[in-house]
Amino acid sequence: KRVGRGPGSHLGKTCGKGHKGTYARHRLRKRGFEGNQAPLWKVTPKHGHKTKGFARPLNVVNLGKIQQWISKGRLNPAETITIKKLWDSGILGNAKVPHGVKILSQGALNTAVHLEVTHASERAKASIEAAGGSVKYVWFAKIPLRAHLKPHKFDLLPRSNGIPPQKYFKRYGVQLALKPLVQELVQERKQESIQD
């Protein structure tokens, strides 16, 4: 479009942008900005809540890829394969590992391997055990996982891996240490139930 070439075209002088103000001066405008008026997204009421911030997406590795890495000699099946060893071998690529690793069943696994990962699908676990291997679930909170993957960046390593959410206690074998009084009550109730 040819602008600023006189009043005959109706796009001369101010080039069709009018006099002064934000829209005359700036090419790009802030999304949702309505000229200092309360924008629609602020005026409309909000309902419910979003749980996206609580999600813990896991990095995925397939059994076929683990077998391929073992065949190439990049993973040693004689040792326990941890998240750190998977990370060092390059099987996860350049991706960040913010919450852990999950094993999926795509592909065939012919070698007995012992894995320590965050989670594995039921089919993947069955395939690993059928090949003579085992899977152990290991929980890592955000900072302990970073220390596990990059220990050289920590002067002092965390003492523990952190406590998983209560719904995962059974998966990771976590038992809450009860207070002595509560333990006594539990034992008394057990004895009463045995006597009845």
PDB file of N, CA and C in Angstrom, residues 57-121:
ATOM      1  N   PRO A  57       4.938 -34.536  34.010  1.00  0.00           N
ATOM      2  CA  PRO A  57       5.169 -35.353  32.814  1.00  0.00           C
ATOM      3  C   PRO A  57       6.543 -36.031  32.861  1.00  0.00           C
ATOM      4  N   LEU A  58       6.552 -37.324  32.534  1.00  0.00           N
ATOM      5  CA  LEU A  58       7.789 -38.104  32.575  1.00  0.00           C
ATOM      6  C   LEU A  58       8.353 -38.281  31.162  1.00  0.00           C
ATOM      7  N   ASN A  59       9.669 -38.314  31.061  1.00  0.00           N
ATOM      8  CA  ASN A  59      10.321 -38.602  29.780  1.00  0.00           C
ATOM      9  C   ASN A  59      10.150 -40.092  29.464  1.00  0.00           C
ATOM     10  N   VAL A  60       9.854 -40.390  28.211  1.00  0.00           N
ATOM     11  CA  VAL A  60       9.501 -41.754  27.814  1.00  0.00           C
ATOM     12  C   VAL A  60      10.658 -42.423  27.085  1.00  0.00           C
ATOM     13  N   VAL A  61      10.922 -43.700  27.448  1.00  0.00           N
ATOM     14  CA  VAL A  61      11.914 -44.527  26.748  1.00  0.00           C
ATOM     15  C   VAL A  61      11.266 -45.870  26.446  1.00  0.00           C
ATOM     16  N   ASN A  62      11.378 -46.340  25.206  1.00  0.00           N
ATOM     17  CA  ASN A  62      10.808 -47.627  24.811  1.00  0.00           C
ATOM     18  C   ASN A  62      11.812 -48.760  24.967  1.00  0.00           C
ATOM     19  N   LEU A  63      11.286 -49.967  25.170  1.00  0.00           N
ATOM     20  CA  LEU A  63      12.145 -51.144  25.369  1.00  0.00           C
ATOM     21  C   LEU A  63      13.020 -51.410  24.142  1.00  0.00           C
ATOM     22  N   GLY A  64      12.451 -51.196  22.945  1.00  0.00           N
ATOM     23  CA  GLY A  64      13.205 -51.409  21.706  1.00  0.00           C
ATOM     24  C   GLY A  64      14.454 -50.547  21.652  1.00  0.00           C
ATOM     25  N   LYS A  65      14.340 -49.316  22.136  1.00  0.00           N
ATOM     26  CA  LYS A  65      15.481 -48.396  22.112  1.00  0.00           C
ATOM     27  C   LYS A  65      16.535 -48.821  23.135  1.00  0.00           C
ATOM     28  N   ILE A  66      16.080 -49.334  24.277  1.00  0.00           N
ATOM     29  CA  ILE A  66      17.029 -49.826  25.289  1.00  0.00           C
ATOM     30  C   ILE A  66      17.825 -51.007  24.708  1.00  0.00           C
ATOM     31  N   GLN A  67      17.130 -51.917  24.013  1.00  0.00           N
ATOM     32  CA  GLN A  67      17.791 -53.064  23.380  1.00  0.00           C
ATOM     33  C   GLN A  67      18.797 -52.602  22.321  1.00  0.00           C
ATOM     34  N   GLN A  68      18.407 -51.595  21.565  1.00  0.00           N
ATOM     35  CA  GLN A  68      19.295 -51.036  20.527  1.00  0.00           C
ATOM     36  C   GLN A  68      20.554 -50.451  21.160  1.00  0.00           C
ATOM     37  N   TRP A  69      20.388 -49.732  22.272  1.00  0.00           N
ATOM     38  CA  TRP A  69      21.527 -49.116  22.967  1.00  0.00           C
ATOM     39  C   TRP A  69      22.443 -50.196  23.571  1.00  0.00           C
ATOM     40  N   ILE A  70      21.844 -51.293  24.066  1.00  0.00           N
ATOM     41  CA  ILE A  70      22.645 -52.406  24.612  1.00  0.00           C
ATOM     42  C   ILE A  70      23.448 -53.065  23.487  1.00  0.00           C
ATOM     43  N   SER A  71      22.810 -53.266  22.335  1.00  0.00           N
ATOM     44  CA  SER A  71      23.492 -53.876  21.170  1.00  0.00           C
ATOM     45  C   SER A  71      24.669 -53.026  20.704  1.00  0.00           C
ATOM     46  N   LYS A  72      24.521 -51.703  20.781  1.00  0.00           N
ATOM     47  CA  LYS A  72      25.601 -50.789  20.372  1.00  0.00           C
ATOM     48  C   LYS A  72      26.697 -50.690  21.423  1.00  0.00           C
ATOM     49  N   GLY A  73      26.432 -51.180  22.627  1.00  0.00           N
ATOM     50  CA  GLY A  73      27.401 -51.102  23.722  1.00  0.00           C
ATOM     51  C   GLY A  73      27.338 -49.797  24.490  1.00  0.00           C
ATOM     52  N   ARG A  74      26.248 -49.057  24.317  1.00  0.00           N
ATOM     53  CA  ARG A  74      26.124 -47.770  25.014  1.00  0.00           C
ATOM     54  C   ARG A  74      25.505 -47.932  26.409  1.00  0.00           C
ATOM     55  N   LEU A  75      24.865 -49.081  26.645  1.00  0.00           N
ATOM     56  CA  LEU A  75      24.358 -49.420  27.978  1.00  0.00           C
ATOM     57  C   LEU A  75      24.884 -50.793  28.358  1.00  0.00           C
ATOM     58  N   ASN A  76      25.278 -50.957  29.629  1.00  0.00           N
ATOM     59  CA  ASN A  76      25.816 -52.232  30.110  1.00  0.00           C
ATOM     60  C   ASN A  76      24.724 -52.982  30.874  1.00  0.00           C
ATOM     61  N   PRO A  77      24.222 -54.125  30.324  1.00  0.00           N
ATOM     62  CA  PRO A  77      23.146 -54.850  31.013  1.00  0.00           C
ATOM     63  C   PRO A  77      23.588 -55.540  32.297  1.00  0.00           C
ATOM     64  N   ALA A  78      24.912 -55.702  32.479  1.00  0.00           N
ATOM     65  CA  ALA A  78      25.426 -56.353  33.694  1.00  0.00           C
ATOM     66  C   ALA A  78      25.228 -55.451  34.920  1.00  0.00           C
ATOM     67  N   GLU A  79      25.182 -54.139  34.714  1.00  0.00           N
ATOM     68  CA  GLU A  79      24.991 -53.187  35.813  1.00  0.00           C
ATOM     69  C   GLU A  79      23.516 -52.786  35.913  1.00  0.00           C
ATOM     70  N   THR A  80      23.146 -52.256  37.071  1.00  0.00           N
ATOM     71  CA  THR A  80      21.796 -51.707  37.237  1.00  0.00           C
ATOM     72  C   THR A  80      21.699 -50.407  36.450  1.00  0.00           C
ATOM     73  N   ILE A  81      20.709 -50.331  35.564  1.00  0.00           N
ATOM     74  CA  ILE A  81      20.558 -49.139  34.710  1.00  0.00           C
ATOM     75  C   ILE A  81      19.664 -48.132  35.439  1.00  0.00           C
ATOM     76  N   THR A  82      20.272 -47.030  35.853  1.00  0.00           N
ATOM     77  CA  THR A  82      19.552 -45.971  36.564  1.00  0.00           C
ATOM     78  C   THR A  82      19.185 -44.849  35.596  1.00  0.00           C
ATOM     79  N   ILE A  83      18.462 -43.857  36.099  1.00  0.00           N
ATOM     80  CA  ILE A  83      18.110 -42.684  35.287  1.00  0.00           C
ATOM     81  C   ILE A  83      19.378 -41.950  34.859  1.00  0.00           C
ATOM     82  N   LYS A  84      20.349 -41.894  35.747  1.00  0.00           N
ATOM     83  CA  LYS A  84      21.639 -41.240  35.458  1.00  0.00           C
ATOM     84  C   LYS A  84      22.347 -41.917  34.276  1.00  0.00           C
ATOM     85  N   LYS A  85      22.341 -43.275  34.268  1.00  0.00           N
ATOM     86  CA  LYS A  85      23.010 -44.012  33.188  1.00  0.00           C
ATOM     87  C   LYS A  85      22.272 -43.835  31.864  1.00  0.00           C
ATOM     88  N   LEU A  86      20.946 -43.783  31.919  1.00  0.00           N
ATOM     89  CA  LEU A  86      20.171 -43.515  30.708  1.00  0.00           C
ATOM     90  C   LEU A  86      20.498 -42.125  30.165  1.00  0.00           C
ATOM     91  N   TRP A  87      20.585 -41.155  31.073  1.00  0.00           N
ATOM     92  CA  TRP A  87      20.902 -39.764  30.719  1.00  0.00           C
ATOM     93  C   TRP A  87      22.296 -39.670  30.093  1.00  0.00           C
ATOM     94  N   ASP A  88      23.280 -40.328  30.722  1.00  0.00           N
ATOM     95  CA  ASP A  88      24.664 -40.273  30.232  1.00  0.00           C
ATOM     96  C   ASP A  88      24.830 -40.973  28.884  1.00  0.00           C
ATOM     97  N   SER A  89      24.036 -42.019  28.644  1.00  0.00           N
ATOM     98  CA  SER A  89      24.158 -42.777  27.387  1.00  0.00           C
ATOM     99  C   SER A  89      23.615 -42.005  26.185  1.00  0.00           C
ATOM    100  N   GLY A  90      22.784 -40.970  26.432  1.00  0.00           N
ATOM    101  CA  GLY A  90      22.226 -40.163  25.349  1.00  0.00           C
ATOM    102  C   GLY A  90      20.918 -40.701  24.808  1.00  0.00           C
ATOM    103  N   ILE A  91      20.335 -41.694  25.489  1.00  0.00           N
ATOM    104  CA  ILE A  91      19.080 -42.290  25.027  1.00  0.00           C
ATOM    105  C   ILE A  91      17.907 -41.318  25.142  1.00  0.00           C
ATOM    106  N   LEU A  92      18.036 -40.333  26.037  1.00  0.00           N
ATOM    107  CA  LEU A  92      16.984 -39.325  26.224  1.00  0.00           C
ATOM    108  C   LEU A  92      17.166 -38.127  25.302  1.00  0.00           C
ATOM    109  N   GLY A  93      18.218 -38.118  24.500  1.00  0.00           N
ATOM    110  CA  GLY A  93      18.484 -37.001  23.585  1.00  0.00           C
ATOM    111  C   GLY A  93      18.889 -35.752  24.352  1.00  0.00           C
ATOM    112  N   ASN A  94      18.503 -34.602  23.820  1.00  0.00           N
ATOM    113  CA  ASN A  94      18.838 -33.328  24.469  1.00  0.00           C
ATOM    114  C   ASN A  94      17.730 -32.847  25.410  1.00  0.00           C
ATOM    115  N   ALA A  95      16.703 -33.675  25.604  1.00  0.00           N
ATOM    116  CA  ALA A  95      15.551 -33.268  26.414  1.00  0.00           C
ATOM    117  C   ALA A  95      15.929 -33.120  27.878  1.00  0.00           C
ATOM    118  N   LYS A  96      15.294 -32.170  28.540  1.00  0.00           N
ATOM    119  CA  LYS A  96      15.464 -32.025  29.986  1.00  0.00           C
ATOM    120  C   LYS A  96      14.677 -33.132  30.679  1.00  0.00           C
ATOM    121  N   VAL A  97      15.101 -33.500  31.871  1.00  0.00           N
ATOM    122  CA  VAL A  97      14.400 -34.527  32.650  1.00  0.00           C
ATOM    123  C   VAL A  97      13.934 -33.866  33.951  1.00  0.00           C
ATOM    124  N   PRO A  98      12.781 -33.174  33.926  1.00  0.00           N
ATOM    125  CA  PRO A  98      12.366 -32.441  35.118  1.00  0.00           C
ATOM    126  C   PRO A  98      11.765 -33.311  36.224  1.00  0.00           C
ATOM    127  N   HIS A  99      11.169 -34.486  35.841  1.00  0.00           N
ATOM    128  CA  HIS A  99      10.454 -35.276  36.848  1.00  0.00           C
ATOM    129  C   HIS A  99      10.818 -36.752  36.868  1.00  0.00           C
ATOM    130  N   GLY A 100      11.459 -37.261  35.820  1.00  0.00           N
ATOM    131  CA  GLY A 100      11.832 -38.670  35.825  1.00  0.00           C
ATOM    132  C   GLY A 100      11.628 -39.328  34.479  1.00  0.00           C
ATOM    133  N   VAL A 101      11.765 -40.677  34.481  1.00  0.00           N
ATOM    134  CA  VAL A 101      11.719 -41.459  33.239  1.00  0.00           C
ATOM    135  C   VAL A 101      10.703 -42.589  33.384  1.00  0.00           C
ATOM    136  N   LYS A 102       9.919 -42.793  32.317  1.00  0.00           N
ATOM    137  CA  LYS A 102       8.956 -43.898  32.273  1.00  0.00           C
ATOM    138  C   LYS A 102       9.325 -44.836  31.126  1.00  0.00           C
ATOM    139  N   ILE A 103       9.257 -46.145  31.381  1.00  0.00           N
ATOM    140  CA  ILE A 103       9.567 -47.143  30.365  1.00  0.00           C
ATOM    141  C   ILE A 103       8.265 -47.624  29.731  1.00  0.00           C
ATOM    142  N   LEU A 104       8.235 -47.630  28.388  1.00  0.00           N
ATOM    143  CA  LEU A 104       7.078 -48.133  27.649  1.00  0.00           C
ATOM    144  C   LEU A 104       7.464 -49.389  26.870  1.00  0.00           C
ATOM    145  N   SER A 105       6.447 -50.163  26.433  1.00  0.00           N
ATOM    146  CA  SER A 105       6.678 -51.520  25.921  1.00  0.00           C
ATOM    147  C   SER A 105       6.927 -51.624  24.417  1.00  0.00           C
ATOM    148  N   GLN A 106       7.019 -50.525  23.704  1.00  0.00           N
ATOM    149  CA  GLN A 106       7.195 -50.601  22.242  1.00  0.00           C
ATOM    150  C   GLN A 106       8.560 -51.201  21.901  1.00  0.00           C
ATOM    151  N   GLY A 107       8.564 -52.179  21.017  1.00  0.00           N
ATOM    152  CA  GLY A 107       9.808 -52.848  20.651  1.00  0.00           C
ATOM    153  C   GLY A 107      10.043 -54.093  21.492  1.00  0.00           C
ATOM    154  N   ALA A 108      11.055 -54.860  21.100  1.00  0.00           N
ATOM    155  CA  ALA A 108      11.357 -56.127  21.786  1.00  0.00           C
ATOM    156  C   ALA A 108      12.630 -55.991  22.622  1.00  0.00           C
ATOM    157  N   LEU A 109      12.604 -56.636  23.800  1.00  0.00           N
ATOM    158  CA  LEU A 109      13.778 -56.666  24.683  1.00  0.00           C
ATOM    159  C   LEU A 109      14.191 -58.122  24.868  1.00  0.00           C
ATOM    160  N   ASN A 110      15.412 -58.460  24.446  1.00  0.00           N
ATOM    161  CA  ASN A 110      15.900 -59.851  24.527  1.00  0.00           C
ATOM    162  C   ASN A 110      16.919 -60.040  25.647  1.00  0.00           C
ATOM    163  N   THR A 111      17.352 -58.954  26.266  1.00  0.00           N
ATOM    164  CA  THR A 111      18.408 -59.008  27.277  1.00  0.00           C
ATOM    165  C   THR A 111      17.813 -58.797  28.659  1.00  0.00           C
ATOM    166  N   ALA A 112      18.347 -59.510  29.632  1.00  0.00           N
ATOM    167  CA  ALA A 112      17.918 -59.321  31.024  1.00  0.00           C
ATOM    168  C   ALA A 112      18.550 -58.045  31.561  1.00  0.00           C
ATOM    169  N   VAL A 113      17.718 -57.078  31.923  1.00  0.00           N
ATOM    170  CA  VAL A 113      18.215 -55.802  32.461  1.00  0.00           C
ATOM    171  C   VAL A 113      17.539 -55.503  33.798  1.00  0.00           C
ATOM    172  N   HIS A 114      18.266 -54.817  34.645  1.00  0.00           N
ATOM    173  CA  HIS A 114      17.733 -54.396  35.944  1.00  0.00           C
ATOM    174  C   HIS A 114      17.662 -52.867  35.936  1.00  0.00           C
ATOM    175  N   LEU A 115      16.441 -52.359  35.955  1.00  0.00           N
ATOM    176  CA  LEU A 115      16.212 -50.919  35.810  1.00  0.00           C
ATOM    177  C   LEU A 115      15.775 -50.284  37.111  1.00  0.00           C
ATOM    178  N   GLU A 116      16.228 -49.058  37.327  1.00  0.00           N
ATOM    179  CA  GLU A 116      15.741 -48.219  38.441  1.00  0.00           C
ATOM    180  C   GLU A 116      15.232 -46.932  37.828  1.00  0.00           C
ATOM    181  N   VAL A 117      13.907 -46.851  37.638  1.00  0.00           N
ATOM    182  CA  VAL A 117      13.289 -45.710  36.969  1.00  0.00           C
ATOM    183  C   VAL A 117      12.100 -45.206  37.778  1.00  0.00           C
ATOM    184  N   THR A 118      11.522 -44.089  37.317  1.00  0.00           N
ATOM    185  CA  THR A 118      10.387 -43.499  38.030  1.00  0.00           C
ATOM    186  C   THR A 118       9.138 -44.351  37.885  1.00  0.00           C
ATOM    187  N   HIS A 119       8.902 -44.857  36.661  1.00  0.00           N
ATOM    188  CA  HIS A 119       7.703 -45.665  36.434  1.00  0.00           C
ATOM    189  C   HIS A 119       7.877 -46.493  35.169  1.00  0.00           C
ATOM    190  N   ALA A 120       7.043 -47.511  34.997  1.00  0.00           N
ATOM    191  CA  ALA A 120       7.020 -48.327  33.782  1.00  0.00           C
ATOM    192  C   ALA A 120       5.597 -48.811  33.574  1.00  0.00           C
ATOM    193  N   SER A 121       5.207 -48.945  32.311  1.00  0.00           N
ATOM    194  CA  SER A 121       3.863 -49.451  32.028  1.00  0.00           C
ATOM    195  C   SER A 121       3.808 -50.941  32.397  1.00  0.00           C
TER     196      SER A 121
END
